[in-house]
Tab-separated table of C-alpha atoms in Angstrom:
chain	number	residue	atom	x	y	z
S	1	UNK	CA	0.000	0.000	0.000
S	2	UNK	CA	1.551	3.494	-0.882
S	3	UNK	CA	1.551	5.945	1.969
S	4	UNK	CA	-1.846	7.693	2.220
S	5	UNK	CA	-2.731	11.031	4.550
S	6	UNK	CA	-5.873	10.207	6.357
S	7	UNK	CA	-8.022	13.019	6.780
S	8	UNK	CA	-8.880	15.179	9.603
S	9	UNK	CA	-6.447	13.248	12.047
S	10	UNK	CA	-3.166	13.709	10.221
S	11	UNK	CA	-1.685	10.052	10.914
S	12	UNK	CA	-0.079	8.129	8.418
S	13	UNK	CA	-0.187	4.467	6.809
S	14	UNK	CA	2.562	3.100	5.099
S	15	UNK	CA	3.541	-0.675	3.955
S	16	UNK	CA	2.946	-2.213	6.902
S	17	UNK	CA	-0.216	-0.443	7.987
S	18	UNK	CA	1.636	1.180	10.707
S	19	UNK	CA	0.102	4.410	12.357
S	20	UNK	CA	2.372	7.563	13.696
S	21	UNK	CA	1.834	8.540	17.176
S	22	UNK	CA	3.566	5.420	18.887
S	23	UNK	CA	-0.020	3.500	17.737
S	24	UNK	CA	0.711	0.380	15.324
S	25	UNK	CA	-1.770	-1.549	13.218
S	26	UNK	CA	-0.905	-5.367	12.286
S	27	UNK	CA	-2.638	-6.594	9.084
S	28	UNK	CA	-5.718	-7.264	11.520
S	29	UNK	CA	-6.434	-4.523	12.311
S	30	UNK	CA	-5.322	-4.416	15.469
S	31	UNK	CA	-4.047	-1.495	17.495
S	32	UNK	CA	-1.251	-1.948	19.955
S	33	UNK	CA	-1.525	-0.717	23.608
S	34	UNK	CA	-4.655	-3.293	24.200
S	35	UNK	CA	-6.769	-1.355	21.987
S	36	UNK	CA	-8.935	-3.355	19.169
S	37	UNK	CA	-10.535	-1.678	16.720
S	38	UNK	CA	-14.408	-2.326	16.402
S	39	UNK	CA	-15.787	-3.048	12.573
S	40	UNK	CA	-17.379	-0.280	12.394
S	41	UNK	CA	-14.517	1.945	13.307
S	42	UNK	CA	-12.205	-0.134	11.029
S	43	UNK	CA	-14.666	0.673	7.840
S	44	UNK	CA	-14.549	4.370	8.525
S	45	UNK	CA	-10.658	4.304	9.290
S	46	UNK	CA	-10.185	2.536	5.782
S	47	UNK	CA	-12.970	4.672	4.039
S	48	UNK	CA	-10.634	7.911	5.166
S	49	UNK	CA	-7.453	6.293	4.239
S	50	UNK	CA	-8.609	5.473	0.118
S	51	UNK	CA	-10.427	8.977	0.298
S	52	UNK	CA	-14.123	8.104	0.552
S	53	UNK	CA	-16.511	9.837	2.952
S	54	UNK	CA	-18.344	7.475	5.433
S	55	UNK	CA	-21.325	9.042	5.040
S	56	UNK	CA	-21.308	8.576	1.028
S	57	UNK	CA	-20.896	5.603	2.077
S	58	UNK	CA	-23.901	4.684	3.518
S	59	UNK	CA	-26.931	6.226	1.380
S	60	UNK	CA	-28.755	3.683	0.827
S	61	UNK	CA	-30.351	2.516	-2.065
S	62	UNK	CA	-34.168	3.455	-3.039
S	63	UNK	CA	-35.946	0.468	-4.928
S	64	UNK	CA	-37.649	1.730	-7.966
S	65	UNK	CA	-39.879	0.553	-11.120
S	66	UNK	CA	-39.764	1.858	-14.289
S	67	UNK	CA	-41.454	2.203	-17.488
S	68	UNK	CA	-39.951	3.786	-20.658
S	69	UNK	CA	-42.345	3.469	-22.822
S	70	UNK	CA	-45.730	4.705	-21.426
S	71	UNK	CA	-45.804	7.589	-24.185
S	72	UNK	CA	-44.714	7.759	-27.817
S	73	UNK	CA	-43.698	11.477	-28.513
S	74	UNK	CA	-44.938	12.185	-31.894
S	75	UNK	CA	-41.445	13.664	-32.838
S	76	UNK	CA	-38.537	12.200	-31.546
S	77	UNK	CA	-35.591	14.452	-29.724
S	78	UNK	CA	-33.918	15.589	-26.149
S	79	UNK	CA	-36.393	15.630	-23.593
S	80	UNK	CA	-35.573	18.697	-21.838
S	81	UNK	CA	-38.898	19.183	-19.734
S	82	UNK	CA	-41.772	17.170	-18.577
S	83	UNK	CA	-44.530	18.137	-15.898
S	84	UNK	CA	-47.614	16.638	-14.846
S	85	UNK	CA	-50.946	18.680	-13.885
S	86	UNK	CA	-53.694	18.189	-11.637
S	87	UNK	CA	-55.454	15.336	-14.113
S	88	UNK	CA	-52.177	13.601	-14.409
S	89	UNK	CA	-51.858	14.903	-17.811
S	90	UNK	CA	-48.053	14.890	-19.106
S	91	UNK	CA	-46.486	17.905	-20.733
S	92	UNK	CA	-42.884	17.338	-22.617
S	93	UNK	CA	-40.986	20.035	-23.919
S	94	UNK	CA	-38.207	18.702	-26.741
S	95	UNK	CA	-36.133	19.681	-28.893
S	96	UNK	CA	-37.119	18.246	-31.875
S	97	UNK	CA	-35.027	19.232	-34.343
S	98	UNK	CA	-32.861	22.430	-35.674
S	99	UNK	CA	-34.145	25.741	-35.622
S	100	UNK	CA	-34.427	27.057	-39.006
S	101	UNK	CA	-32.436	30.923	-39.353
S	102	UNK	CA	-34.418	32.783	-42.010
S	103	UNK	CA	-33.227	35.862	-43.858
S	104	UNK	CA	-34.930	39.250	-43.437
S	105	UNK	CA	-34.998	42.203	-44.885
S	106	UNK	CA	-32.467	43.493	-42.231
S	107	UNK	CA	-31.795	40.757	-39.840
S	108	UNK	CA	-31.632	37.284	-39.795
S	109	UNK	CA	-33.819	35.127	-37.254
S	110	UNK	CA	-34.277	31.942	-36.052
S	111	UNK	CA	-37.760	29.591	-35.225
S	112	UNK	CA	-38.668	25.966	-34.589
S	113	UNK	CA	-36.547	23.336	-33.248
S	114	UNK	CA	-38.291	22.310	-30.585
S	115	UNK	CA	-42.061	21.498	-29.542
S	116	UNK	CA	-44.609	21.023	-27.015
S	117	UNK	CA	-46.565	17.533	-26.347
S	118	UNK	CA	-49.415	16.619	-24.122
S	119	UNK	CA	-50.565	13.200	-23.350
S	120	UNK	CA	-53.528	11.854	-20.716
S	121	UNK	CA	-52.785	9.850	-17.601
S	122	UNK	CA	-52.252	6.803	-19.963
S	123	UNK	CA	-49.639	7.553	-21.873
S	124	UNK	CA	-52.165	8.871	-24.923
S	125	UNK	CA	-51.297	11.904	-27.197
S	126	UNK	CA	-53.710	14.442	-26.542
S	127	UNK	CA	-52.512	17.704	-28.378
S	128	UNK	CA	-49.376	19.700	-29.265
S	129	UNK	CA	-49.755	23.404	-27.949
S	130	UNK	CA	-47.530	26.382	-29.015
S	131	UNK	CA	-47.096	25.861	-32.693
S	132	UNK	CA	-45.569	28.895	-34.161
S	133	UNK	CA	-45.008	30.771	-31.048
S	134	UNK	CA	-42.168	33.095	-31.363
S	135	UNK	CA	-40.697	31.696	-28.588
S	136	UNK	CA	-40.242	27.829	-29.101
S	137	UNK	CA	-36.950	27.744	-30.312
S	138	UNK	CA	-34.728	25.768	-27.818
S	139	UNK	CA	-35.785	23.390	-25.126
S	140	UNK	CA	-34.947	24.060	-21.762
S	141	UNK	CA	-37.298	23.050	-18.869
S	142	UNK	CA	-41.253	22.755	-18.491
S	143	UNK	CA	-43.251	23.545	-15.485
S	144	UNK	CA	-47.056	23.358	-14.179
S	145	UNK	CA	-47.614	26.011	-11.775
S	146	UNK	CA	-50.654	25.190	-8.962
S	147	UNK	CA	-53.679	26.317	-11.202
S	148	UNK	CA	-52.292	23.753	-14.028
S	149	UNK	CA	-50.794	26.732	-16.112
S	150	UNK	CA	-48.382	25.815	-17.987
S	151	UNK	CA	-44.716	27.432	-18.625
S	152	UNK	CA	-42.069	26.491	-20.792
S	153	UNK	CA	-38.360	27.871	-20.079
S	154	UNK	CA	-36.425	28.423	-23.872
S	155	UNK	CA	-32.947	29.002	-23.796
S	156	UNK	CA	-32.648	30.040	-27.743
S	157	UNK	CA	-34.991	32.675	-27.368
S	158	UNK	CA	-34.218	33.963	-23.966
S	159	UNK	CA	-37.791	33.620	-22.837
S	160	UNK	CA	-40.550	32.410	-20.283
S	161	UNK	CA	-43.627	31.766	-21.412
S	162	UNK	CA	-47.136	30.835	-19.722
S	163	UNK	CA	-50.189	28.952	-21.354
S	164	UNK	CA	-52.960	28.453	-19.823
S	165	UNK	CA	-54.640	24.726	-19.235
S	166	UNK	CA	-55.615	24.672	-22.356
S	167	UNK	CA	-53.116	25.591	-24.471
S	168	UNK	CA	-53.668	29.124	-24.876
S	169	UNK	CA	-50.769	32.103	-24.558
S	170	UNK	CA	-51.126	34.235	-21.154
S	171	UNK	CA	-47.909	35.819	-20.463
S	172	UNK	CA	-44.189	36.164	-21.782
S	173	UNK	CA	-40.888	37.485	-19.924
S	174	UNK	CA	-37.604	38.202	-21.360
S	175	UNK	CA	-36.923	39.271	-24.984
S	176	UNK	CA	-36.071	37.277	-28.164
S	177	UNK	CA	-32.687	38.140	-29.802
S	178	UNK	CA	-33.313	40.783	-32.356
S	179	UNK	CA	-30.571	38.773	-34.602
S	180	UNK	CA	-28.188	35.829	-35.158
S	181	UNK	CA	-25.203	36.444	-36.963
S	182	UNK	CA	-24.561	33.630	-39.483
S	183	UNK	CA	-21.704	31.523	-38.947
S	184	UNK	CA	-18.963	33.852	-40.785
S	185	UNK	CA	-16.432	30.653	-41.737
S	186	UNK	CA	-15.864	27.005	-41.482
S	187	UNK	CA	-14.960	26.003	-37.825
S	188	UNK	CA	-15.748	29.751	-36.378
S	189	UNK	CA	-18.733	29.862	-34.060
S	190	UNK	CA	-21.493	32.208	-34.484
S	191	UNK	CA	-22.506	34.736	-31.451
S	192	UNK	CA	-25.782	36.002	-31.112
S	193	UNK	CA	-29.072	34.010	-29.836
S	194	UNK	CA	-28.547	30.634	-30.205
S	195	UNK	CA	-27.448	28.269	-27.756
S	196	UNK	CA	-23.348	27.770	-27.867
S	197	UNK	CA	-22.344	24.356	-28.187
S	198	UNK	CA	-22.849	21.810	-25.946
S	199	UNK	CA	-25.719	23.600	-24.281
S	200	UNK	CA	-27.913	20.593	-25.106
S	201	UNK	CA	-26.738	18.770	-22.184
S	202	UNK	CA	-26.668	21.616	-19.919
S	203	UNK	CA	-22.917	23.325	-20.334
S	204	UNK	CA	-22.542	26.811	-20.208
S	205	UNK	CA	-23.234	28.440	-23.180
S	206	UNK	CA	-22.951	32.391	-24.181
S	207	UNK	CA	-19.999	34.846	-23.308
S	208	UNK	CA	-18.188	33.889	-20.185
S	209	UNK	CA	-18.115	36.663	-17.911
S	210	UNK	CA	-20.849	39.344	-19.506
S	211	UNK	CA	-23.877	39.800	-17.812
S	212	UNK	CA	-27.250	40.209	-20.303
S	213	UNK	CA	-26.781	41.782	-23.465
S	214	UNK	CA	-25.250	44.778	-22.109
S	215	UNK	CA	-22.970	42.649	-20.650
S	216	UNK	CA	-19.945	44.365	-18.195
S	217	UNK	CA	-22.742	45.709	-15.834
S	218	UNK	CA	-22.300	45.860	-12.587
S	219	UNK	CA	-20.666	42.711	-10.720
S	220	UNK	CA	-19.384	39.798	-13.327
S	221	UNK	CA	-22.806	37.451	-13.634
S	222	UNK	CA	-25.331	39.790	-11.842
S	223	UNK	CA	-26.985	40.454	-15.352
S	224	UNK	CA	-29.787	43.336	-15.936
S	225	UNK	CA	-32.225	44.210	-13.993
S	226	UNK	CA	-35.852	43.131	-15.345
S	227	UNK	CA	-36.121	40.106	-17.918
S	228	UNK	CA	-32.878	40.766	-19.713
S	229	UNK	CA	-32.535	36.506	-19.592
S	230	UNK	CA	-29.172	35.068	-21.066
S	231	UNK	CA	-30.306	31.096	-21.190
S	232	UNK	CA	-32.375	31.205	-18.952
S	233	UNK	CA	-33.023	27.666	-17.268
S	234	UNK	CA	-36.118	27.099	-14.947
S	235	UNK	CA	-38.962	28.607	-13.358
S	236	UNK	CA	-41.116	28.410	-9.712
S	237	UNK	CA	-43.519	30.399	-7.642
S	238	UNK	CA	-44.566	30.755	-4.589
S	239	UNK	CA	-48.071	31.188	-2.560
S	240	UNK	CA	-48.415	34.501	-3.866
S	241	UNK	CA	-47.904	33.643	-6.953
S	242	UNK	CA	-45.023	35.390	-7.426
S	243	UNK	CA	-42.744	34.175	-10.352
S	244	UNK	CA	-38.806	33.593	-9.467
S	245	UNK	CA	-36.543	32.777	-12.785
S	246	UNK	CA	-33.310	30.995	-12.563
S	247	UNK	CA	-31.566	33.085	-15.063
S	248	UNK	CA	-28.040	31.124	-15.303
S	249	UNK	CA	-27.431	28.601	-18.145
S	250	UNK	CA	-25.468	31.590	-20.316
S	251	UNK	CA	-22.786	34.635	-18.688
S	252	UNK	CA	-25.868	35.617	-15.999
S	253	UNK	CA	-25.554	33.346	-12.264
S	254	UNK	CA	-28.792	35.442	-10.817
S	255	UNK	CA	-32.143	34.721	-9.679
S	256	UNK	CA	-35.125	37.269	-11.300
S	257	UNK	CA	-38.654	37.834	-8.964
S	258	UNK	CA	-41.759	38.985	-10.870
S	259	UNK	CA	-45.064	39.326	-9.413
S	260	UNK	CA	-48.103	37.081	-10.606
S	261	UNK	CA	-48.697	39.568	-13.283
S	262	UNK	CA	-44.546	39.874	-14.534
S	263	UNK	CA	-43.702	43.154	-12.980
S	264	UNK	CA	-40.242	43.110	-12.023
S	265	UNK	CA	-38.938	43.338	-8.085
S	266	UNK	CA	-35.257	42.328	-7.640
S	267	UNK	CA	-32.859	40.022	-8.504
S	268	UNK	CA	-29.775	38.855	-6.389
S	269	UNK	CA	-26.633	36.862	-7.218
S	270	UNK	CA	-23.618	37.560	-9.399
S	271	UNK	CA	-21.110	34.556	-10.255
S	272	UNK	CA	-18.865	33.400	-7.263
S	273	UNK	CA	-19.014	30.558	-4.932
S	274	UNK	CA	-19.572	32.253	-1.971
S	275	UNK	CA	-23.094	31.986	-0.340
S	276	UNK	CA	-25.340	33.885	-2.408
S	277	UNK	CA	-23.290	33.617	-5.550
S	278	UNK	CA	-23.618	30.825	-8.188
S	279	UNK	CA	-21.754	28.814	-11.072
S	280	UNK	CA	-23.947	27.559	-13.127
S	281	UNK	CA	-27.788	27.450	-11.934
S	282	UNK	CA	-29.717	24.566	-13.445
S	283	UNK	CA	-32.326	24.715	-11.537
S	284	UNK	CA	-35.326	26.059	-9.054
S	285	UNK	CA	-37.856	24.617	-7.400
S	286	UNK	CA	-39.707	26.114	-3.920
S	287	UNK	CA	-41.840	24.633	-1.280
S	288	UNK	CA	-44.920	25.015	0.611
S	289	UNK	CA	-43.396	27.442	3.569
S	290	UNK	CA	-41.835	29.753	0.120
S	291	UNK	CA	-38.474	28.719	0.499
S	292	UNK	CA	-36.721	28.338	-2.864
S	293	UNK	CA	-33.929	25.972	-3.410
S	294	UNK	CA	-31.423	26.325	-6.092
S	295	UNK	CA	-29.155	23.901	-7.809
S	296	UNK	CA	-25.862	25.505	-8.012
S	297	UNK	CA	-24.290	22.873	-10.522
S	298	UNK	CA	-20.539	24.725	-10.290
S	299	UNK	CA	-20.493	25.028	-7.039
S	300	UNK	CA	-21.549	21.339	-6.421
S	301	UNK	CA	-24.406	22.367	-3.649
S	302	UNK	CA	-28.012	23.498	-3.567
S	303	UNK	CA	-28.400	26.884	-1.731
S	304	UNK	CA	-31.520	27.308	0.220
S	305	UNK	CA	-33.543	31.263	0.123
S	306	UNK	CA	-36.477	32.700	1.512
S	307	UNK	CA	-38.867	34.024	-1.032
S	308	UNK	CA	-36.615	37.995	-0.702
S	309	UNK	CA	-33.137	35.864	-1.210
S	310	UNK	CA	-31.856	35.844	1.341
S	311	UNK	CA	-29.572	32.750	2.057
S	312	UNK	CA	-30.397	30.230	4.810
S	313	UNK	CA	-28.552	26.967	4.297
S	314	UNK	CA	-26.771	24.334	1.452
S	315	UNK	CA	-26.932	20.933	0.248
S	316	UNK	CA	-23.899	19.530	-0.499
S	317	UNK	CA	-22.956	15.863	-0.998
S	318	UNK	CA	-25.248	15.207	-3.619
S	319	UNK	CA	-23.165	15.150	-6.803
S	320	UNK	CA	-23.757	17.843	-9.444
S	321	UNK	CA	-27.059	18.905	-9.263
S	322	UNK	CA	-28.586	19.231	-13.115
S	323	UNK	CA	-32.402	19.056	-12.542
S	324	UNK	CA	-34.295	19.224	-8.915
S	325	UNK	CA	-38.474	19.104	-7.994
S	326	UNK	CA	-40.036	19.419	-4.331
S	327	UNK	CA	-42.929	16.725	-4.210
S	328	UNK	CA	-46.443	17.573	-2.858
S	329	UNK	CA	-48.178	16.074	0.267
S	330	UNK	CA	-47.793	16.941	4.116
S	331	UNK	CA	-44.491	15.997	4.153
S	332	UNK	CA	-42.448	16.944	1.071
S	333	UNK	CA	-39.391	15.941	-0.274
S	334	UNK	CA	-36.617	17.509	-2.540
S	335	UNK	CA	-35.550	15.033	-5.534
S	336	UNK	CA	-31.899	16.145	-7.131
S	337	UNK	CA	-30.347	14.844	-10.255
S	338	UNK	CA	-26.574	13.803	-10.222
S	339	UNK	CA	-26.307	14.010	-13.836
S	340	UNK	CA	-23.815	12.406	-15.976
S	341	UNK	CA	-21.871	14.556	-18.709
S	342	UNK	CA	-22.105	13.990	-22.249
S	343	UNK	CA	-19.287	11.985	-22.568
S	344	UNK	CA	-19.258	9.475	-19.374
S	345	UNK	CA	-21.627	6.804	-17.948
S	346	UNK	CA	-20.480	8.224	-14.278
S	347	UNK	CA	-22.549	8.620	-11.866
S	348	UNK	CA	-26.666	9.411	-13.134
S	349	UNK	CA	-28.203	8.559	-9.960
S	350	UNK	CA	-31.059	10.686	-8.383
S	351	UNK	CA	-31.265	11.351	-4.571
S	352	UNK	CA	-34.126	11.990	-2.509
S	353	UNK	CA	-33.655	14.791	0.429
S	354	UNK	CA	-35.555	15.762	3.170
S	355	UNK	CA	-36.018	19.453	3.360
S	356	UNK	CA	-33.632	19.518	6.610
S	357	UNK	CA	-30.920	18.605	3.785
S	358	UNK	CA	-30.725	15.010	5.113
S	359	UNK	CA	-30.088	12.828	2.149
S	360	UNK	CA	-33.100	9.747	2.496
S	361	UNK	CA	-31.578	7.412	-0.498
S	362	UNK	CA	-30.912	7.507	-4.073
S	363	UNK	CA	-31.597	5.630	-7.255
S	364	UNK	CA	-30.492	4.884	-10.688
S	365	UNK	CA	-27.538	5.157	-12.485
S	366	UNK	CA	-26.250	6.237	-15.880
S	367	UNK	CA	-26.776	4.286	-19.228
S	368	UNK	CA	-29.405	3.743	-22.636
S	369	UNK	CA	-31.991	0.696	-21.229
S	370	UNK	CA	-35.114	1.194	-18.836
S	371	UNK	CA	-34.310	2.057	-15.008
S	372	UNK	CA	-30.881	4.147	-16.264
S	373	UNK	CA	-30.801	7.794	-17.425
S	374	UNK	CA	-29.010	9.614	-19.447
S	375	UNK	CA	-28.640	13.508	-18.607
S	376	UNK	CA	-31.688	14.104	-16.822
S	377	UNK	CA	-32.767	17.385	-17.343
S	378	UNK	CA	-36.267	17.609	-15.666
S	379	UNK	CA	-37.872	15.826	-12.594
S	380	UNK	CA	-41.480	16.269	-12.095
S	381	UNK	CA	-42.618	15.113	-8.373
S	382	UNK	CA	-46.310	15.934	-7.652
S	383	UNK	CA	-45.606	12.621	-4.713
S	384	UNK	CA	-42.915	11.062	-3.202
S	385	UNK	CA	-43.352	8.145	-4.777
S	386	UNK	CA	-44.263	8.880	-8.455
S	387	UNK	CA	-42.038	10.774	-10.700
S	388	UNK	CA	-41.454	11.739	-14.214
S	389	UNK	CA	-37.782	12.101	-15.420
S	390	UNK	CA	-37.126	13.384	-18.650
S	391	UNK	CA	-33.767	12.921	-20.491
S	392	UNK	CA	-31.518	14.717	-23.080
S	393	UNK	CA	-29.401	11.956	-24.162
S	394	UNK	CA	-31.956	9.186	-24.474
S	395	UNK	CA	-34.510	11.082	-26.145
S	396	UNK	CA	-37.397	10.037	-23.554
S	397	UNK	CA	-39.488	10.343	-20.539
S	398	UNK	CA	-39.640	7.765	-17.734
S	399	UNK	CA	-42.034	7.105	-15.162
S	400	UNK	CA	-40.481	6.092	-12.179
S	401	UNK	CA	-42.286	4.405	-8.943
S	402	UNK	CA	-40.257	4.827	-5.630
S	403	UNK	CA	-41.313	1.102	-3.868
S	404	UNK	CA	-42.128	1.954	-0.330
């Protein structure tokens, strides 16, 4: 064995498994001086000494059913939102395809690419709502709010939409990119709207460092004030009704608060690691008391808010947190996605928390066939038990049934 630092206590193992300090450990296990070493004090002493936390150690495993092919999407492509309303209907918001850059007179604009499904309880298509809205361009999260609106989050347009129940347009923040530039040359990236590459699975996309459009405003990542949105990725409320944006795919690491009727009151957060400051948000979801919880993907933690921002506590421990849901019922729960990257099978398991921030179990792992997932991008969690999870790489939604 090479010589390994064990943490917090400073003492040493080489070859022989001895211990500094005068304390020496035979190939047993056994401590000299009359001391023995009980099992479980052995496991955590070994845990420490190949670098593994004890407590990572023992999150148990969540048993779990589920079925991948309850619903048929009428065109096939990343999954990058799915949400259930009060019926049990399923909405799914893909990406579907390219958007399509048309010349104008003056500028040149981009539409389609992606598209938004809803099916009944059993899996059935129903309808596809939002055809030809200005705004469906590109994917990014889908969300029923408590009177079965429904919002979709588009990074390509830099907007946040709401339909009502049945389909029909209520309400848009943020503003669509006036123009793209085309692609001036083989191999040279265009700026503009659209998504930067390898936004599809959740990367940062846009121009490291500027906040908004204006961009150089203020403290790096802090954006605009009002629905200036650079990628923006998700969207909750709270009893009030009042909206709260996760603006943070693109340059911007801030959270936006409208009121029910998308007047603007404040924002807070700039880029930074420090409480309050984010790398990366992929996520928002709130519960019943208003507290919102964010998933801080570069930072590796969920930060905790009351509904005015200001910080309370983190979740840490949990991986890299890509998509996250609070369930319904008396006692609710906080579900967070440890997503793999594009290019890796690692890790793809999905942990249930309580609200305190202990960590309850997980489930699944990363892969292509039923009961794995491939970059989940959106949980839906109206129970504990019952969820939706929709995923970017595998082109699909899964139900998934938490056995009790």
């Amino acid at each position: 064995m090479r010589t390994m630092r064990i943490a917090d206590c400073g003492l040493r193992m080489d070859r022989g498994l001895r211990m500094d300090r005068g304390l020496r450990m035979d190939r047993g296990l056994r401590m000299d001086r009359g001391l023995r070493m009980d099992r479980g004090l052995r496991i955590i002493l070994l845990a420490a000494a190949l670098g593994v936390s004890a407590y990572a150690q023992s999150i148990p495993e969540i048993a779990y059913d589920a079925n991948a092919d309850l619903i048929q999407l009428p065109s096939y492509g990343e999954v990058a939102g799915v949400a259930t309303n009060s019926k049990g209907h399923l909405f799914v918001y893909a990406r579907t395809g390219h958007g399509v850059a048309t010349l104008g007179d003056e500028r040149t604009f981009y539409h389609n690419g992606s598209r938004v499904f809803e099916f009944d309880q059993n899996g059935k298509f129903l309808k596809e709502i939002g055809q030809g809205v200005y705004a469906v361009n590109f994917a990014q999260q889908l969300r029923i709010d408590p009177q079965d609106n429904v919002w979709i989050v588009d990074s390509g347009s830099n907007q946040v939409v709401k339909f009502d129940a049945d389909g029909r347009f209520q309400l848009v923040l943020g503003r669509k990119p006036e123009n793209i530039n085309v692609r001036p040359g083989p191999g040279v990236p265009a700026s503009g709207g659209m998504p930067a590459e390898g936004a599809a699975g959740g990367g940062r996309g846009g121009e490291g460092g500027r906040g908004g459009f204006g961009g150089g405003r203020g403290a790096p990542g802090a954006g605009i004030n009002g629905d200036t949105f650079n990628h923006p990725s998700d969207v909750t409320w709270d009893r009030s009704g009042n909206i709260y944006i996760a603006d943070g795919i693109g340059p911007n690491n801030r959270i936006a608060k409208f009121t029910k009727d998308g007047d603007f009151v404040k924002t807070w957060g700039q880029t930074g690691s420090s409480s309050g400051q984010f790398n990366g948000i992929r996520g928002i979801a709130s519960d019943s008391a208003g507290n919102l919880y964010v998933a801080d993907a570069g930072n590796k933690r969920i930060q905790i808010f009351d509904g005015e921002g200001t910080f309370k506590s983190q979740i840490a421990g949990v991986g890299t947190p890509q998509a996250i849901c609070v369930s319904g019922g008396q006692t609710q729960y906080l579900f967070s996605s440890n997503s793999n990257d594009p290019e890796s099978m690692t890790n793809g398991e999905i942990y249930k928390i309580r609200l305190t921030g202990q960590v309850v179990g997980r489930f699944g792992k990363a892969g292509k066939m039923p009961k794995e997932f491939g970059i989940v991008n959106a949980l839906d969690c109206r129970t504990e038990n019952d969820l939706w999870v929709g995923e970017v790489w595998n082109w699909r939604a899964q139900k998934v049934t938490l056995k009790r």
